[in-house]
Coordinates of C-alpha atoms in Angstrom, one line a residue:
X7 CA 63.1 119.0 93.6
X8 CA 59.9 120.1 91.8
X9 CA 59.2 117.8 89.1
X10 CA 56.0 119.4 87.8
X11 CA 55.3 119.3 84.3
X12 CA 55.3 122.9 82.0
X13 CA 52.1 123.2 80.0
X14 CA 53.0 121.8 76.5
X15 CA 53.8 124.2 73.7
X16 CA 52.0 122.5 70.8
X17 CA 52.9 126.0 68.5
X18 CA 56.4 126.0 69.3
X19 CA 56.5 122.3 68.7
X20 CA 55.1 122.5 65.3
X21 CA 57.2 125.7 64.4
X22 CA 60.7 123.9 65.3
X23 CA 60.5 120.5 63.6
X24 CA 59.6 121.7 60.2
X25 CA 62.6 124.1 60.3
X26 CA 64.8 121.3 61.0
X27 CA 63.7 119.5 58.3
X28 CA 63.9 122.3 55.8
X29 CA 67.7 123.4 57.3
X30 CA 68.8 119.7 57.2
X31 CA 71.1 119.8 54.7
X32 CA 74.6 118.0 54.1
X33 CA 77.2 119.0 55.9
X34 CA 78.6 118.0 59.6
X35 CA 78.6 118.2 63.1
X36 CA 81.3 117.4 65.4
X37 CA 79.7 116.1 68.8
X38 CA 81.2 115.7 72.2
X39 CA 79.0 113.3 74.2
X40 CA 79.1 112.3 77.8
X41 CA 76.8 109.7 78.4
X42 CA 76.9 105.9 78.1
X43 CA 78.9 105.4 74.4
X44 CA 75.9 103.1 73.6
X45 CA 73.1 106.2 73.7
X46 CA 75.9 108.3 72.1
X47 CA 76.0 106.3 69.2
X48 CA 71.5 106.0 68.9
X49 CA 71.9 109.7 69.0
X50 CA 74.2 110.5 66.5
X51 CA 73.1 107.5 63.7
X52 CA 69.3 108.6 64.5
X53 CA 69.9 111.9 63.7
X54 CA 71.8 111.7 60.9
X55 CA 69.2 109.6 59.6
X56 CA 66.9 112.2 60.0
X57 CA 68.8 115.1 58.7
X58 CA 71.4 113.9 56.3
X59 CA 74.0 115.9 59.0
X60 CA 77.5 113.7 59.5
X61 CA 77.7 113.5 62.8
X62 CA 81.5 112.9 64.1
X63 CA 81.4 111.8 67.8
X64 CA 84.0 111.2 70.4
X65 CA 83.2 110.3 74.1
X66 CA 84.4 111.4 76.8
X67 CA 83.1 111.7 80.4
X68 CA 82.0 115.4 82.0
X69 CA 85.0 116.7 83.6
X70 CA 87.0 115.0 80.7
X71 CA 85.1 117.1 78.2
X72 CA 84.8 120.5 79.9
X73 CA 89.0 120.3 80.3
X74 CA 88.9 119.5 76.5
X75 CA 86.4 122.4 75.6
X76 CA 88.2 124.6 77.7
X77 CA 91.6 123.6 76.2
X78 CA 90.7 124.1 72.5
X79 CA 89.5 128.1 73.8
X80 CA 90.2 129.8 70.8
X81 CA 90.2 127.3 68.1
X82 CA 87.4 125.2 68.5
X83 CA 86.9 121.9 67.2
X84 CA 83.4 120.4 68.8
X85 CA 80.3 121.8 68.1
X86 CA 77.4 120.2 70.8
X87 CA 78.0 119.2 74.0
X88 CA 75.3 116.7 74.9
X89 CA 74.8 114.8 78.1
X90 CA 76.9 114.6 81.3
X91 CA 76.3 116.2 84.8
X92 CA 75.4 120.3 84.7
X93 CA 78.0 121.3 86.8
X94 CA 80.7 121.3 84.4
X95 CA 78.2 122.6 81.4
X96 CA 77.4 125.9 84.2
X97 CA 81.0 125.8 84.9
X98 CA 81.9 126.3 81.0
X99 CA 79.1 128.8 80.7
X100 CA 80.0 130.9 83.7
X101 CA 83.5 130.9 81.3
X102 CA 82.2 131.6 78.4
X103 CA 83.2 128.8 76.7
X104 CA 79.7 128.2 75.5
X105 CA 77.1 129.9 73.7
X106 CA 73.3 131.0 74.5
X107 CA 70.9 129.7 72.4
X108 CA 66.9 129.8 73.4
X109 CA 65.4 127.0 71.9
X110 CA 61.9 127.3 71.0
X111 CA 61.5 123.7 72.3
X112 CA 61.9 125.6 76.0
X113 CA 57.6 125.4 76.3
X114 CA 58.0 121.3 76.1
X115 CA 60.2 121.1 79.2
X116 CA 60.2 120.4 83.1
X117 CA 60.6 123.2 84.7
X118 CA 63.5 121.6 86.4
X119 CA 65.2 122.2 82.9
X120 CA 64.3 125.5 82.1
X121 CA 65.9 126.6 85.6
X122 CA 69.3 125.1 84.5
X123 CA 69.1 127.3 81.1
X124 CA 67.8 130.2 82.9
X125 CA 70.3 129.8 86.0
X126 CA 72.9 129.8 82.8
X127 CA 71.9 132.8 81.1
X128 CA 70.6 130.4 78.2
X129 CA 74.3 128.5 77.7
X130 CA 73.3 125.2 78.7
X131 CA 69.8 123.6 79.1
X132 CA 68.7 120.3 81.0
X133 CA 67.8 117.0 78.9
X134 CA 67.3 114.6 81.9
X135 CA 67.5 114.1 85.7
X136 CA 68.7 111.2 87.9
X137 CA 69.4 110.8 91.2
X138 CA 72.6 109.6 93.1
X139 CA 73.1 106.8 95.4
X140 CA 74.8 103.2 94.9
X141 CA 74.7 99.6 93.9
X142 CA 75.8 96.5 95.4
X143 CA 75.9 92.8 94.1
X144 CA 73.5 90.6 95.7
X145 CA 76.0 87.7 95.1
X146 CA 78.6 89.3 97.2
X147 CA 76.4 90.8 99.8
X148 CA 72.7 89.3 101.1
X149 CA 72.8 89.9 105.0
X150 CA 72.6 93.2 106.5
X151 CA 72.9 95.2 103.1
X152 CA 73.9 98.8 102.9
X153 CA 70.8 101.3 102.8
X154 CA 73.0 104.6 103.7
X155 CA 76.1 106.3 102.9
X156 CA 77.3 105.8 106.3
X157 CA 77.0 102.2 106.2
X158 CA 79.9 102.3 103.4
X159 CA 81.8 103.4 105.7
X160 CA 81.4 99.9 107.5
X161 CA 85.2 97.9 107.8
X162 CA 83.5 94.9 106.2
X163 CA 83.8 96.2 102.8
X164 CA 87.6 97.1 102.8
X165 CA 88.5 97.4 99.3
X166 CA 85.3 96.7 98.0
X167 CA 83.7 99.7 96.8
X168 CA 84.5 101.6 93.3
X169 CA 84.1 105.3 92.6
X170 CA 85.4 107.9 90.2
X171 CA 87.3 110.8 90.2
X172 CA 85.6 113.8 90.9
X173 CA 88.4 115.7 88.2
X174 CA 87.5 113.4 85.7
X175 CA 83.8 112.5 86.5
X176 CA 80.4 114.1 86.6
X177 CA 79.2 111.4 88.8
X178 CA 81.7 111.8 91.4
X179 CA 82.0 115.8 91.9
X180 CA 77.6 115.6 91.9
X181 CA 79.0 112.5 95.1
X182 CA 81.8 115.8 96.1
X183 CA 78.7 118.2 96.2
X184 CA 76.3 116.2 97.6
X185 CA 78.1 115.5 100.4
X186 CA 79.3 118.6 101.5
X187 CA 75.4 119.7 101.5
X188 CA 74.6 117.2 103.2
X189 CA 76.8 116.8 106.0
X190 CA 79.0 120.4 105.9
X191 CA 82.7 120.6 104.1
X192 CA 84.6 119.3 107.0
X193 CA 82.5 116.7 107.4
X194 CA 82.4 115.5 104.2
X195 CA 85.7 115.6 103.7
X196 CA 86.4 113.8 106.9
X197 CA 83.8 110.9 105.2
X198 CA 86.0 110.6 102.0
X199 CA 88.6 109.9 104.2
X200 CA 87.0 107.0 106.2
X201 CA 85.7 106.2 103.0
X202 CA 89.1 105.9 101.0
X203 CA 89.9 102.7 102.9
X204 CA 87.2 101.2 101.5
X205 CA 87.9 102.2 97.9
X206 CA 89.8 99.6 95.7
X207 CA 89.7 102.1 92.5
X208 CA 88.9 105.8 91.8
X209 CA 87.9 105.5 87.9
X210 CA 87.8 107.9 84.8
X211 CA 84.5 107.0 84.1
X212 CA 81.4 107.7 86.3
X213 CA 79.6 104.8 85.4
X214 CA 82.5 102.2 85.6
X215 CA 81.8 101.0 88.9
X216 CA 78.4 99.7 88.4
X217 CA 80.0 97.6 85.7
X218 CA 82.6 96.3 88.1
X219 CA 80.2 95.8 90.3
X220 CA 78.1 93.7 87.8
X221 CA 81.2 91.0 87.5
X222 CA 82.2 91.0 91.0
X223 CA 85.1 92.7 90.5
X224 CA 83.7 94.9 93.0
X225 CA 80.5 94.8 95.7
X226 CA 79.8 98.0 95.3
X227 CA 79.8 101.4 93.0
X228 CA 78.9 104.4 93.7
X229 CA 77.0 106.0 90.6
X230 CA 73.8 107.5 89.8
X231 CA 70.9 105.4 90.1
X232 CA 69.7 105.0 86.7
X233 CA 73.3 103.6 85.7
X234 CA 72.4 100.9 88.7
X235 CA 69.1 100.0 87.0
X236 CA 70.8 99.2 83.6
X237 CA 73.2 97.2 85.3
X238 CA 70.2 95.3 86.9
X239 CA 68.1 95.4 83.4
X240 CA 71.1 93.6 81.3
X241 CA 71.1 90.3 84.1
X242 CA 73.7 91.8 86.3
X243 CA 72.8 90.6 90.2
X244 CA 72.2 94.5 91.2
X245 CA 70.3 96.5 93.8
X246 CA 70.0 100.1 93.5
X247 CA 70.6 101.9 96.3
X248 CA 68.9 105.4 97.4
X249 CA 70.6 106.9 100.8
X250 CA 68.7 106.9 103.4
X251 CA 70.2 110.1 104.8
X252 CA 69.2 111.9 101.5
X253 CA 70.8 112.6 98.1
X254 CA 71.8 114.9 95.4
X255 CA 70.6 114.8 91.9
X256 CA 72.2 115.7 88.5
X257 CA 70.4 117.8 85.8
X258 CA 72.3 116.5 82.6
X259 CA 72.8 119.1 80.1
X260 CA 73.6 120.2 76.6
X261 CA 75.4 122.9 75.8
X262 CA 76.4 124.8 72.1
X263 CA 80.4 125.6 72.2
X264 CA 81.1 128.8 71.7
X265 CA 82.5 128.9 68.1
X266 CA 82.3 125.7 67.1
X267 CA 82.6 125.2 63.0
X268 CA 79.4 124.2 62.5
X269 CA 77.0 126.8 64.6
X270 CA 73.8 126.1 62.4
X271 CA 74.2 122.3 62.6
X272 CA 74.4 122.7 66.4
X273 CA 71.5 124.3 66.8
X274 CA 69.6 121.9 64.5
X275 CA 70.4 119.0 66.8
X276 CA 70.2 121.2 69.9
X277 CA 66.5 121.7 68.9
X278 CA 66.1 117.6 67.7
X279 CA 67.5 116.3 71.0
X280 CA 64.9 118.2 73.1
X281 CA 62.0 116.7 71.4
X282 CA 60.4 113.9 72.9
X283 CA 61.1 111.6 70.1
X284 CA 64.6 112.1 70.3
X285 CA 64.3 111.3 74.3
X286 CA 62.5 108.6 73.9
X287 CA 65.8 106.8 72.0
X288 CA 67.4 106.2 75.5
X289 CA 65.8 103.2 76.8
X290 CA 66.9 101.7 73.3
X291 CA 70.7 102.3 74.7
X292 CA 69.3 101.2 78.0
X293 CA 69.5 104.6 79.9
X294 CA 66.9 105.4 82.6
X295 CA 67.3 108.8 83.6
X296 CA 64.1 110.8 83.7
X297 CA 63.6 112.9 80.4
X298 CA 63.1 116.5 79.8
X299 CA 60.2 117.0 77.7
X300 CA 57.1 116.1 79.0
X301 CA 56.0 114.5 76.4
X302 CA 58.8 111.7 76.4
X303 CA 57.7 108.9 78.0
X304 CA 59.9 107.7 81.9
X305 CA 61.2 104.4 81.4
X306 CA 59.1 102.1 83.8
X307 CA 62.5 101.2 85.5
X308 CA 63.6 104.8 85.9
X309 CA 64.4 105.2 89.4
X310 CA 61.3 107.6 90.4
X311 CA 62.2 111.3 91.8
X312 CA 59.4 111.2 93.9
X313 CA 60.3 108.6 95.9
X314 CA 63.9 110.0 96.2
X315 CA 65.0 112.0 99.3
X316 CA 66.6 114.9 97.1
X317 CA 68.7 117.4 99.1
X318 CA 67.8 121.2 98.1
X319 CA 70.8 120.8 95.5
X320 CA 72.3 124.3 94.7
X321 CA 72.9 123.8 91.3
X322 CA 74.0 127.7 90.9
X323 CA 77.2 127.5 93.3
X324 CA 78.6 124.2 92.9
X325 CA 78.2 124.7 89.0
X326 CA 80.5 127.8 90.0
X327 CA 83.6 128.1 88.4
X328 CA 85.3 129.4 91.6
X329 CA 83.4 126.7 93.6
X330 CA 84.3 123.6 91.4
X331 CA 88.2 124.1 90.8
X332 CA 88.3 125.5 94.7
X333 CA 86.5 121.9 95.9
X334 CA 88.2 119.7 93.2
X335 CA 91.5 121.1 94.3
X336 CA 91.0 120.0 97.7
X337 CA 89.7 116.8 97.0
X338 CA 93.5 116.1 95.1
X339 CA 94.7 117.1 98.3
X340 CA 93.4 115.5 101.2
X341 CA 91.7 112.3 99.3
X342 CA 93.0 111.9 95.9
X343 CA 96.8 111.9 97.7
X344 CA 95.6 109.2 99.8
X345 CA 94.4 106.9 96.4
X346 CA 96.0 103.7 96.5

């Protein structure tokens, strides 16, 4: 994963925060956000702060919000899509459920995001990065602690382990993807099934089973790291786990819906949540994913990308509408028929 930072448009910067001050004007903006509910909610009250925009917001996780987007085709009711893994947001663009928008705040990001709006045709951009791997409670395990995804595979943690559903979660068709990259489809689908004995839960959420994990309802969850790290930053008894055999990575992403009642609103807070001021609001929710704009400042406990095996992750085909529904479909299949 190239992580290298763009050269910083100071122009473009100076050009797009004026005209969001001068088009701030009342009105509303309906919001469908799919990260933690806590940054949801800095989001919305800091921009309507800043704009005097009503911001109505519902969230839902990834998958839960691209079926809702794609369900109201027609008859819109959201207006921004913000956070979540970029599969789904390609997915809806490949779709046209969404619509392209060039932000002039394009010159202040890692190139990492500008290949997800480019690979998109401009539908969808990136706002952070994280990687995926998993966290276990130190309470419930200290000897001989898992370090791969093989060793979850291990009999000794029979249902112990927590993961979501790939239909409904972000977090667990990026797990889906990765796997099949790393390992080949057969092979990973042969590891889900080892791995289903192990799995007390497949939740909605992506990020419930680091919280489980954080009680002791469960020893481990499966999420992306960051989602660890707040676990672990809040007092939970958490170690975050990278894979030794390698990872994937998700480029979460925002995305305008095609439509939507408020189109000029949309594009106001597209431009505001790009901005490294508005970026820099996540480690207030305690979220430490890696930011877009170079100018917003890492979180000292985000899990660093550098020191992350990251797999080659081909963000083009499994963002695929052909290749999501064709691997989702087989997941309810051969391992979600198997959920206890």
């Amino acid at each position: 994963m190239n992580i290298t930072k763009k050269a910083v448009g100071f122009a473009a910067a100076l050009c797009v925060l004026p005209t969001m001050n001068a088009q701030a004007e009342s009105g509303e903006l309906v919001l469908y956000c799919s990260v933690d509910e806590n940054w949801c909610r800095v989001m919305a009250e800091a921009f309507q702060r800043e704009t005097g925009i009503n911001v109505l917001m519902t969230r839902r996780s990834s998958g839960e919000t691209y079926a809702q987007i794609r369900a109201e085709l027609g008859q819109p009711r959201g207006d921004i899509w913000w956070g979540g893994t970029g599969d789904p947001h390609l997915q809806a663009a490949q779709e046209g459920l969404t619509t392209a928008y060039q932000s002039p705040m394009l010159t202040e990001l890692q190139d990492w995001a500008v290949s997800q709006a480019e690979a998109s045709d401009y539908h969808t951009v990136g706002i952070y990065a994280g990687g995926l791997g998993f966290g276990y409670n130190t309470d419930l395990i200290s000897d001989d602690a898992p370090a791969c995804w093989s060793d979850l595979l291990d009999s000794r943690y029979e249902d112990d382990i927590q993961v979501a559903n790939p239909n409904s979660s972000g977090t667990a068709y990026t797990l889906l993807a990765t796997l099949v990259q790393l390992f080949g489809e057969d092979e990973a689908f042969d590891y889900l099934r080892e791995l289903n004995n192990n799995v007390s839960q497949y939740t909605q959420s992506g990020s419930a089973p680091i919280r489980a994990a954080g009680t002791g309802e469960t020893a481990i969850g499966i999420v992306f790291m960051h989602d660890a790290v707040a676990q672990a930053v809040q007092g939970s008894p958490i170690k975050t786990v990278a894979p030794c055999e390698g990872t994937g990575y998700e480029i979460g992403s925002m995305s305008i819906i095609e439509g939507g009642p408020n189109s000029e609103n949309a594009r106001i807070w597209y431009d505001w949540a790009l901005s490294a001021d508005a970026q820099a609001l996540a480690v207030q929710a305690n979220s430490f994913q890696v930011p877009s704009n170079v100018n917003a400042e890492t979180p000292p406990q985000a899990p660093r990308l550098a020191d992350i095996a990251l797999i080659d992750y081909d963000f083009a085909l499994y963002g695929s509408s052909e290749e999501r529904t064709r691997l989702l479909e087989r997941w309810d299949q051969e391992i979600g028929s198997l959920a206890r």
